[in-house]
Tab-separated table of C-alpha atoms in Angstrom:
chain	number	residue	atom	x	y	z
Y	26	MET	CA	-74.452	36.123	27.687
Y	27	THR	CA	-73.896	37.277	23.564
Y	28	ASP	CA	-71.883	40.296	22.420
Y	29	SER	CA	-75.420	41.040	21.445
Y	30	GLN	CA	-76.880	41.182	24.624
Y	31	LEU	CA	-74.245	43.083	26.344
Y	32	ILE	CA	-74.306	45.250	23.591
Y	33	ARG	CA	-78.291	46.117	24.203
Y	34	GLU	CA	-77.522	45.679	27.661
Y	35	ILE	CA	-74.474	48.776	27.266
Y	36	LYS	CA	-77.003	50.502	24.815
Y	37	GLU	CA	-79.455	50.462	28.227
Y	38	GLY	CA	-77.076	52.528	30.031
Y	39	ASN	CA	-75.349	48.741	31.654
Y	40	LEU	CA	-71.770	50.296	30.787
Y	41	GLU	CA	-70.052	47.518	33.153
Y	42	CYS	CA	-70.509	45.091	30.561
Y	43	TYR	CA	-68.622	46.647	27.915
Y	44	ALA	CA	-65.513	45.770	30.342
Y	45	GLU	CA	-66.666	42.152	29.121
Y	46	LEU	CA	-66.294	42.868	25.707
Y	47	ILE	CA	-63.083	44.267	26.163
Y	48	ARG	CA	-61.837	40.997	28.116
Y	49	ARG	CA	-63.042	38.805	25.332
Y	50	TYR	CA	-61.254	40.687	22.424
Y	51	GLU	CA	-58.370	42.391	24.092
Y	52	LYS	CA	-56.093	39.289	23.332
Y	53	LYS	CA	-57.024	38.898	20.597
Y	54	ILE	CA	-57.014	43.021	18.630
Y	55	LEU	CA	-53.989	43.376	20.771
Y	56	SER	CA	-51.840	40.279	19.128
Y	57	PHE	CA	-53.907	41.608	15.386
Y	58	VAL	CA	-52.229	44.971	16.228
Y	59	THR	CA	-48.530	44.665	17.006
Y	60	HIS	CA	-48.795	42.194	14.270
Y	61	LEU	CA	-49.512	45.000	11.398
Y	62	LEU	CA	-46.749	46.856	13.510
Y	63	ARG	CA	-44.421	45.146	13.627
Y	64	GLN	CA	-41.878	45.568	10.828
Y	65	ALA	CA	-42.792	49.143	11.299
Y	66	HIS	CA	-40.458	48.954	14.150
Y	67	LEU	CA	-43.939	50.154	15.770
Y	68	GLU	CA	-44.831	47.386	17.888
Y	69	HIS	CA	-43.908	49.746	21.034
Y	70	ILE	CA	-47.395	51.877	20.486
Y	71	ALA	CA	-49.272	48.596	19.583
Y	72	GLU	CA	-51.071	48.777	23.378
Y	73	ASP	CA	-52.030	52.328	22.556
Y	74	ILE	CA	-53.006	51.221	19.411
Y	75	CYS	CA	-55.523	48.714	20.975
Y	76	GLN	CA	-56.308	50.943	23.399
Y	77	GLU	CA	-57.196	53.586	20.945
Y	78	THR	CA	-59.593	50.461	18.943
Y	79	PHE	CA	-61.686	49.455	22.166
Y	80	TYR	CA	-62.097	53.961	22.783
Y	81	LYS	CA	-63.483	54.556	19.145
Y	82	ALA	CA	-65.791	51.269	18.899
Y	83	TYR	CA	-67.431	52.703	22.901
Y	84	LYS	CA	-67.517	56.361	21.511
Y	85	SER	CA	-69.753	54.422	18.205
Y	86	ILE	CA	-71.295	51.671	20.313
Y	87	HIS	CA	-74.502	53.268	20.200
Y	88	SER	CA	-74.161	53.177	16.071
Y	89	PHE	CA	-73.335	49.860	15.726
Y	90	ARG	CA	-75.926	47.059	13.978
Y	91	ASP	CA	-75.323	44.035	14.695
Y	92	VAL	CA	-77.513	42.897	11.608
Y	93	GLU	CA	-74.448	44.194	9.762
Y	94	ALA	CA	-71.700	42.969	10.831
Y	95	THR	CA	-71.217	40.210	14.033
Y	96	PHE	CA	-68.861	43.058	16.872
Y	97	SER	CA	-65.189	40.834	16.442
Y	98	THR	CA	-65.177	42.111	12.848
Y	99	TRP	CA	-66.796	46.020	13.293
Y	100	LEU	CA	-63.763	45.663	16.287
Y	101	TYR	CA	-61.228	44.381	14.191
Y	102	THR	CA	-62.168	46.948	11.115
Y	103	ILE	CA	-61.337	49.183	14.153
Y	104	ALA	CA	-58.159	48.134	14.696
Y	105	ARG	CA	-57.053	47.761	11.164
Y	106	ASN	CA	-58.035	51.257	10.020
Y	107	SER	CA	-56.552	52.754	13.586
Y	108	VAL	CA	-52.767	50.779	12.208
Y	109	LEU	CA	-53.358	51.251	8.842
Y	110	SER	CA	-53.344	56.146	10.022
Y	111	GLU	CA	-50.391	55.361	12.329
Y	112	LEU	CA	-48.512	53.780	9.430
Y	113	ARG	CA	-49.521	57.079	7.402
Y	114	LYS	CA	-48.731	59.237	9.881
Y	115	SER	CA	-45.501	57.549	10.803
Y	116	ARG	CA	-45.164	57.685	6.500
Y	117	ASN	CA	-44.533	53.782	6.855
Y	118	SER	CA	-47.370	51.400	4.493
Y	119	ASP	CA	-45.470	48.678	4.604
Y	120	VAL	CA	-47.559	46.561	7.010
Y	121	TYR	CA	-46.019	42.552	7.326
Y	122	LEU	CA	-46.676	39.423	9.379
Y	123	ASP	CA	-43.829	39.482	12.097
Y	124	ASP	CA	-41.055	36.820	12.113
Y	125	THR	CA	-42.484	35.937	16.208
Y	126	LEU	CA	-45.918	34.287	14.863
Y	127	GLN	CA	-45.938	31.093	14.833
Y	128	VAL	CA	-46.896	29.715	11.283
Y	129	PRO	CA	-49.992	27.049	10.950
Y	130	VAL	CA	-48.446	23.967	10.891
Y	131	ALA	CA	-49.888	20.817	10.706
Y	132	SER	CA	-48.361	17.720	13.216
Y	133	ALA	CA	-44.434	17.572	12.579
Y	134	LYS	CA	-41.681	14.731	14.108
Y	135	SER	CA	-39.769	16.322	16.122
Y	136	LEU	CA	-36.243	14.745	15.177
Y	137	PRO	CA	-33.781	18.261	14.968
Y	138	GLU	CA	-33.522	18.392	11.006
Y	139	GLN	CA	-37.228	18.209	10.406
Y	140	VAL	CA	-37.786	20.717	13.473
Y	141	LEU	CA	-34.748	22.957	11.218
Y	142	LEU	CA	-36.906	21.749	8.060
Y	143	ARG	CA	-39.795	23.255	9.866
Y	144	ASN	CA	-38.804	26.144	10.202
Y	145	GLU	CA	-36.791	27.048	7.042
Y	146	ARG	CA	-40.521	26.726	5.451
Y	147	GLU	CA	-41.127	28.695	7.914
Y	148	SER	CA	-39.270	31.164	7.500
Y	149	MET	CA	-39.314	31.958	4.213
Y	150	VAL	CA	-43.500	31.446	4.255
Y	151	ARG	CA	-43.139	34.632	6.667
Y	152	GLN	CA	-40.713	36.777	3.935
Y	153	ALA	CA	-43.228	35.542	1.128
Y	154	ILE	CA	-46.016	36.522	2.437
Y	155	ASN	CA	-44.605	40.631	3.576
Y	156	SER	CA	-43.644	40.945	-0.189
Y	157	LEU	CA	-47.206	40.753	-0.653
Y	158	PRO	CA	-49.287	44.206	-1.284
Y	159	GLU	CA	-50.414	45.114	1.300
Y	160	LYS	CA	-54.370	43.779	1.124
Y	161	GLN	CA	-53.295	40.454	0.036
Y	162	ARG	CA	-51.457	40.900	3.211
Y	163	SER	CA	-54.255	41.398	5.367
Y	164	ALA	CA	-56.402	39.620	3.704
Y	165	LEU	CA	-54.168	36.350	4.492
Y	166	ILE	CA	-53.076	37.224	7.424
Y	167	LEU	CA	-57.133	37.885	8.241
Y	168	ARG	CA	-58.104	34.553	6.406
Y	169	GLU	CA	-54.639	32.073	8.044
Y	170	TYR	CA	-54.098	33.208	11.350
Y	171	GLU	CA	-57.104	35.087	12.554
Y	172	GLN	CA	-59.540	32.335	11.225
Y	173	MET	CA	-62.181	34.757	9.568
Y	174	ASP	CA	-64.595	33.353	7.241
Y	175	TYR	CA	-65.252	35.558	3.873
Y	176	THR	CA	-67.036	37.774	4.894
Y	177	GLU	CA	-66.170	39.312	7.832
Y	178	ILE	CA	-62.410	39.636	5.604
Y	179	ALA	CA	-64.928	41.449	2.770
Y	180	THR	CA	-66.229	43.710	5.635
Y	181	ILE	CA	-62.766	44.430	7.460
Y	182	LEU	CA	-61.206	45.587	3.962
Y	183	ASP	CA	-64.307	47.089	2.849
Y	184	LEU	CA	-64.159	45.264	-0.126
Y	185	THR	CA	-66.761	42.024	-1.485
Y	186	VAL	CA	-66.346	38.414	-0.771
Y	187	SER	CA	-65.046	38.014	-4.755
Y	188	SER	CA	-62.864	40.140	-3.988
Y	189	VAL	CA	-61.040	38.769	-0.926
Y	190	LYS	CA	-61.552	35.277	-2.880
Y	191	SER	CA	-60.161	37.281	-5.449
Y	192	LEU	CA	-56.866	38.666	-3.246
Y	193	LEU	CA	-56.705	34.938	-1.403
Y	194	PHE	CA	-56.369	33.333	-4.791
Y	195	ARG	CA	-54.051	36.382	-5.863
Y	196	ALA	CA	-51.734	36.268	-2.876
Y	197	ARG	CA	-51.734	32.051	-3.058
Y	198	GLN	CA	-50.836	31.704	-6.433
Y	199	SER	CA	-47.842	34.583	-5.702
Y	200	ILE	CA	-46.038	32.553	-2.708
Y	201	ARG	CA	-47.005	29.062	-4.666
Y	202	GLY	CA	-44.188	31.134	-7.288
Y	203	GLN	CA	-41.931	32.417	-4.447
Y	204	LEU	CA	-41.910	29.004	-2.913
Y	205	GLU	CA	-41.776	26.708	-6.732
Y	206	THR	CA	-38.153	25.897	-6.328
Y	207	TYR	CA	-37.506	24.980	-3.067
Y	208	ILE	CA	-40.990	23.003	-2.747
Y	209	LEU	CA	-40.191	19.095	-3.000
Y	210	ASP	CA	-42.490	17.976	-0.097
Y	211	PRO	CA	-46.486	17.857	-1.302
Y	212	HIS	CA	-47.222	18.086	2.293
Y	213	LEU	CA	-45.336	21.874	2.401
Y	214	ASP	CA	-49.124	22.837	0.925
Y	215	GLU	CA	-51.383	21.625	4.023
Y	216	ALA	CA	-48.257	22.458	6.449
Y	217	GLU	CA	-48.026	25.627	6.324
Y	218	GLY	CA	-52.466	26.171	5.745
Y	219	MET	CA	-52.010	27.803	2.390
Y	220	ASN	CA	-54.071	25.016	0.928
Y	221	ARG	CA	-57.503	26.582	1.659
C-alpha cells in the first residue's frame, strides 16, 4: 500500500494503518532528529521528539493533503519544527551534524593510511558543515544525507526551490572555501558527496 492509500484508510477510520506509516518512517525520523539534536547535547530527547512528531502528524492527518506535499516531506517538516521549538526552549539554536554520522564516501581502498586520510577528511567536512548557518546546514543535511530533492527540502524549510538551490550553493562554496588549503586530492569532492 502506498502512503496515500494508507492515509486514505486512516481518514476513513482504519486507524491501524497509522502503525504502518510509523514503521516506514520511524527510523529515518529518529535519525534525522538525533542528528539535529546531538551537538546541542539533547540527543537524549530524540525519541520523545520523534514520538511527538508522529503524534502531531496523527492529530493533523485529516488536514493533510497529498496534492501539496508527500507524507514524508510533511513528516520531516513536523520533525524539524519540533526540534527547532525544543532548541529555542533550551536556548541553544545551534543544530549540527553529529560526529557519528557517516559522510557519504565513494568506495575507498582499505589500506590503513587511506582509512586515516578518509577519516580525517570526513572530520574536516563535518566541522565545515557544523560551521554553516542553520538553514544552510539543514538544507545540506536533507540533500546529502537524507537524499531529498529540492522540492521536498523547500517544503520542509518553507522556502522556494530557488532559495534552496541558493542555500546549497552557498553552503558548498563555504565548505570548499574552508577546505581549500586541505584539498590536494581532486577526488575529494566526489568522495565527500559535495559535487551535487
